[in-house]
Coordinates of C-alpha atoms and ligand atoms in Angstrom, one line a residue:
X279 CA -14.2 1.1 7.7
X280 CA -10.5 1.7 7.3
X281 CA -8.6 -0.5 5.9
X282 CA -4.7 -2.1 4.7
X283 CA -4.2 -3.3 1.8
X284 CA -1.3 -5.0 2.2
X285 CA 1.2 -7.1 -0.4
X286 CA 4.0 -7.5 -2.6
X287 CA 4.5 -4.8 -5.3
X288 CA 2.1 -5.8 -7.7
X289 CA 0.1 -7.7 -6.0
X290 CA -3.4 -5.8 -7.2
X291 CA -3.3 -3.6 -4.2
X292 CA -4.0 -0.1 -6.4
X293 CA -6.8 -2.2 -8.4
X294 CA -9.1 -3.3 -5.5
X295 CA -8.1 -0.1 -3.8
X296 CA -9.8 1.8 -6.2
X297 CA -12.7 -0.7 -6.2
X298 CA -12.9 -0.2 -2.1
X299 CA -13.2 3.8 -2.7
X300 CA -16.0 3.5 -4.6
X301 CA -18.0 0.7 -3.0
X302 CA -17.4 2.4 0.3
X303 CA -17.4 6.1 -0.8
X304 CA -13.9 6.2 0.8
X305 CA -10.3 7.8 0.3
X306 CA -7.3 5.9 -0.9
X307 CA -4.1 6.7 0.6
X308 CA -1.3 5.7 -1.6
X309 CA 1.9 6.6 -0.5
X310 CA 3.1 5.6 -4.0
X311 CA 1.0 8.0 -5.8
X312 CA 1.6 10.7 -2.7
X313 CA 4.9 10.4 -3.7
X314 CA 4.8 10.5 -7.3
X315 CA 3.1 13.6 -6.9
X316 CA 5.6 15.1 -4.9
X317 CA 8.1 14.2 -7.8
X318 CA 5.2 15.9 -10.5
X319 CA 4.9 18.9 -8.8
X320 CA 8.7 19.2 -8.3
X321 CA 8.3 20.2 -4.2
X322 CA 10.9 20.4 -1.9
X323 CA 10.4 16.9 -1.5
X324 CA 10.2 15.4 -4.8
X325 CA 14.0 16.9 -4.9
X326 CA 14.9 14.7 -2.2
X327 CA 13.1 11.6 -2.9
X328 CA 13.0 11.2 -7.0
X329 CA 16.3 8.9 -6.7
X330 CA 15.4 6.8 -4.3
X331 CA 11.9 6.2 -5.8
X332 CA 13.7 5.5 -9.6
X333 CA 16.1 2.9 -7.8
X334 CA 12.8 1.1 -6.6
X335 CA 14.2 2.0 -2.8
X336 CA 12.5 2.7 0.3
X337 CA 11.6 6.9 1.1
X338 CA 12.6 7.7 4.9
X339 CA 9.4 6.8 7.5
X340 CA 10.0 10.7 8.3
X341 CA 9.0 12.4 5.1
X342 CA 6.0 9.2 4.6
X343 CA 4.7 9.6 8.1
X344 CA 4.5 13.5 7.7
X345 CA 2.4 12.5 4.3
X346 CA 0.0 10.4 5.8
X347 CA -0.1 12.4 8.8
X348 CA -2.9 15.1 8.1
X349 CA -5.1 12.7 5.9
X350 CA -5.6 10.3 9.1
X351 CA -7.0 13.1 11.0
X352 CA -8.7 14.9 8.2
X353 CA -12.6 14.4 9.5
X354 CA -14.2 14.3 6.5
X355 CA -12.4 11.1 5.9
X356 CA -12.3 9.8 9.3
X357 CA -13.1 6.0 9.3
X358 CA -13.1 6.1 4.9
X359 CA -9.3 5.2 5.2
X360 CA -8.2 2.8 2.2
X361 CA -4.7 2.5 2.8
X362 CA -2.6 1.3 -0.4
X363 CA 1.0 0.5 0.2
X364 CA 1.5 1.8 3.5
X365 CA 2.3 0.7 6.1
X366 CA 5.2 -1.3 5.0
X367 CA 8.1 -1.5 7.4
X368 CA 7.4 -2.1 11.5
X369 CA 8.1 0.9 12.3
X370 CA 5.2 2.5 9.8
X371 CA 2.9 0.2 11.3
X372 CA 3.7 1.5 15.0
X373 CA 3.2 4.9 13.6
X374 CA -0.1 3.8 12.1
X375 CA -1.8 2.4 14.8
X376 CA -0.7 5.6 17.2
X377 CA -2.0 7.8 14.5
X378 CA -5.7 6.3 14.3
X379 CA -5.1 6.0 18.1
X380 CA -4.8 9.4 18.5
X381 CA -7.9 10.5 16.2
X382 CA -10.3 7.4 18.0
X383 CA -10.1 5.0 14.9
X384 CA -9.1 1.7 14.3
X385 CA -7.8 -0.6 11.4
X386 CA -10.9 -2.8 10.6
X387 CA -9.9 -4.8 8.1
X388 CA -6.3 -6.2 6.5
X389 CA -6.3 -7.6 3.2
X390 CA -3.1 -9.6 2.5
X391 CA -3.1 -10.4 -1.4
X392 CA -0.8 -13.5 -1.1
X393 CA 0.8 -13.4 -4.7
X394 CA 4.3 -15.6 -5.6
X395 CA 7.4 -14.5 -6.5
X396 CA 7.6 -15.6 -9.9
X397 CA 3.8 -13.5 -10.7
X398 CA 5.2 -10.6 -9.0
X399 CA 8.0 -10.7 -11.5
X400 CA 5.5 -11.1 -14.7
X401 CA 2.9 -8.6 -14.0
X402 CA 5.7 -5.9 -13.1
X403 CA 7.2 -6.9 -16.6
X404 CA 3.9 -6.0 -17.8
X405 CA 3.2 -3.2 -16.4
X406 CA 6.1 -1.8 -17.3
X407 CA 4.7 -1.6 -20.8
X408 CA 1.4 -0.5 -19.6
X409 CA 1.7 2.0 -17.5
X410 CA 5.5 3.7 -18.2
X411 CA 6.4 3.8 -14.5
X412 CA 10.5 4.9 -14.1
X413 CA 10.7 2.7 -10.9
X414 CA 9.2 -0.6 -13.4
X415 CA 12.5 -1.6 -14.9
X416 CA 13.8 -5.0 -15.2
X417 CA 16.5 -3.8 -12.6
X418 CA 14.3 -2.4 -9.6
X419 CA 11.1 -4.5 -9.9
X420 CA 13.7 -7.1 -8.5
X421 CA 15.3 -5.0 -6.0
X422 CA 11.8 -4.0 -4.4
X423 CA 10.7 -7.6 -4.4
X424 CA 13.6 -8.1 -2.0
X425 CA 13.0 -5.3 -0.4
X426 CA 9.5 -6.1 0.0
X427 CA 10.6 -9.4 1.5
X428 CA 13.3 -8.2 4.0
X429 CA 11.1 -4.6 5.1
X430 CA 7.6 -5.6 4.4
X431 CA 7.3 -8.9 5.7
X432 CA 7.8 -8.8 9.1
X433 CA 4.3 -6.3 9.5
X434 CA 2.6 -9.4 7.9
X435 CA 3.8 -11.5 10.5
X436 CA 2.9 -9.0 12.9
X437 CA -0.2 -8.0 11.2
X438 CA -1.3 -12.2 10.7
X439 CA -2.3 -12.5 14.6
X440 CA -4.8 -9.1 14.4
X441 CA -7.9 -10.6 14.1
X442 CA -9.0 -8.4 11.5
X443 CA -6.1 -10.4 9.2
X444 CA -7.2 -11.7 5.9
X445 CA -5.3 -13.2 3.1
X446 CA -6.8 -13.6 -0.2
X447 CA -4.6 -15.1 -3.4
X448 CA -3.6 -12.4 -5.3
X449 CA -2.5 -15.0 -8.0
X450 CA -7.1 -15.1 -8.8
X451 CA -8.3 -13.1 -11.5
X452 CA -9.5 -9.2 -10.6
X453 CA -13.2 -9.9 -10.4
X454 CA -12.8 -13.1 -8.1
X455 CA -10.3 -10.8 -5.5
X456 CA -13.2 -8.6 -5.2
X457 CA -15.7 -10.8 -4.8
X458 CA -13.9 -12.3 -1.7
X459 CA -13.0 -8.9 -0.8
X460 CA -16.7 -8.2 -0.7
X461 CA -17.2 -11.5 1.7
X462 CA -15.4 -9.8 4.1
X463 CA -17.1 -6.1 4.0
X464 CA -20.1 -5.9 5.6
X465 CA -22.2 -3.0 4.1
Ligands
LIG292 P1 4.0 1.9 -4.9 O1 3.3 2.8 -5.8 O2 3.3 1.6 -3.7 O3 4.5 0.6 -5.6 O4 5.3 2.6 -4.4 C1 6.3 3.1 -5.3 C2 7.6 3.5 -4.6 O5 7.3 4.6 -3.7 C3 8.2 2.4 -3.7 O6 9.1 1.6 -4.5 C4 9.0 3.3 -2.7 O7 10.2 3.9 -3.4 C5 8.1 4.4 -2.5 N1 7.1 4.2 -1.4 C6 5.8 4.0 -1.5 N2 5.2 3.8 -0.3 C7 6.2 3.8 0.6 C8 6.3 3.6 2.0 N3 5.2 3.3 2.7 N4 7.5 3.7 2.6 C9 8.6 3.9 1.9 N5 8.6 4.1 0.6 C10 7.4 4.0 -0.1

């Protein structure tokens, strides 16, 4: 199965992610954490993007898509796809579906974790403590809500008439996420 998890910053994506990977022996694809790297390893382009990703904005589609790129058509992961904060603008999303297009896939599941505003705003807080992320200040975790809301949105209204489209509240605790989550996996 490959799958989007799709939502506001925050919304629990990374969590039930992870959960997907193992309960369906499958490979996360975080552009977050793809990028992150970059930035760790200091490559060519962590140079470029380490500002952009501090300032909580958006890295080009170009350098995202090229990431993405050879772990769609890696085989061994072929149909294990757990995608985790991509796509998130229209444009992604085109690029998406021509990607599994072109290695005979398909997105067979999207997860919308439906979480408000003011939730958003209290678990990045807390995270911020947790997990000592430079893009989680006070500052940015507004600015990528908007963000969120001006880029992301309009691939959940595009995304809302696939019939594969489910939206869960991400405002439920962790364990009662998965469990729907689980309602709507069918292994
Ligand atoms: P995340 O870990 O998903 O919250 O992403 C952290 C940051 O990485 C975002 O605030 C963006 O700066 C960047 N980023 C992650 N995924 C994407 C994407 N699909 N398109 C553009 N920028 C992204």
């Amino acid at each position: 199965m490959n799958i989007i998890l799709f939502g506001p910053p925050g919304a629990g994506k990374g969590t039930q992610s992870k959960y997907l990977v193992n309960k369906l022996k499958a490979f996360q694809i975080s552009t977050g954490d793809l990028l992150r790297e970059e930035i760790k390893k200091n490559s060519d382009i962590g140079k470029i993007i380490i500002n952009d990703m501090t300032d909580g904005k958006f890295i080009s589609d170009d350098i995202v898509n090229k990431l993405i790129e050879k772990l769609v058509f890696d085989p061994q992961k072929k149909n294990k796809l757990i995608f985790d904060g991509y796509p998130r603008s229209l444009s992604q999303a085109k690029n998406l579906e021509f990607l599994l297009k072109n290695s005979n896939q398909s997105i067979d599941l999207i997860l919308f974790l439906n979480v408000d505003k003011e939730t958003i705003l209290k678990r990045l807080e807390k995270r911020k403590i947790l997990e000592n992320r430079s893009d989680d200040n006070s500052e940015t975790i507004v600015r990528r809500y908007e963000k969120y809301m001006e880029t992301t949105k309009p691939v959940l209204n595009y995304y809302s008439k696939n019939p594969n489209f489910q939206e869960i509240d991400g405002g439920l605790e962790i364990e009662e996420i998965t469990r729907k989550i689980d309602t709507f996996i069918n292994v």
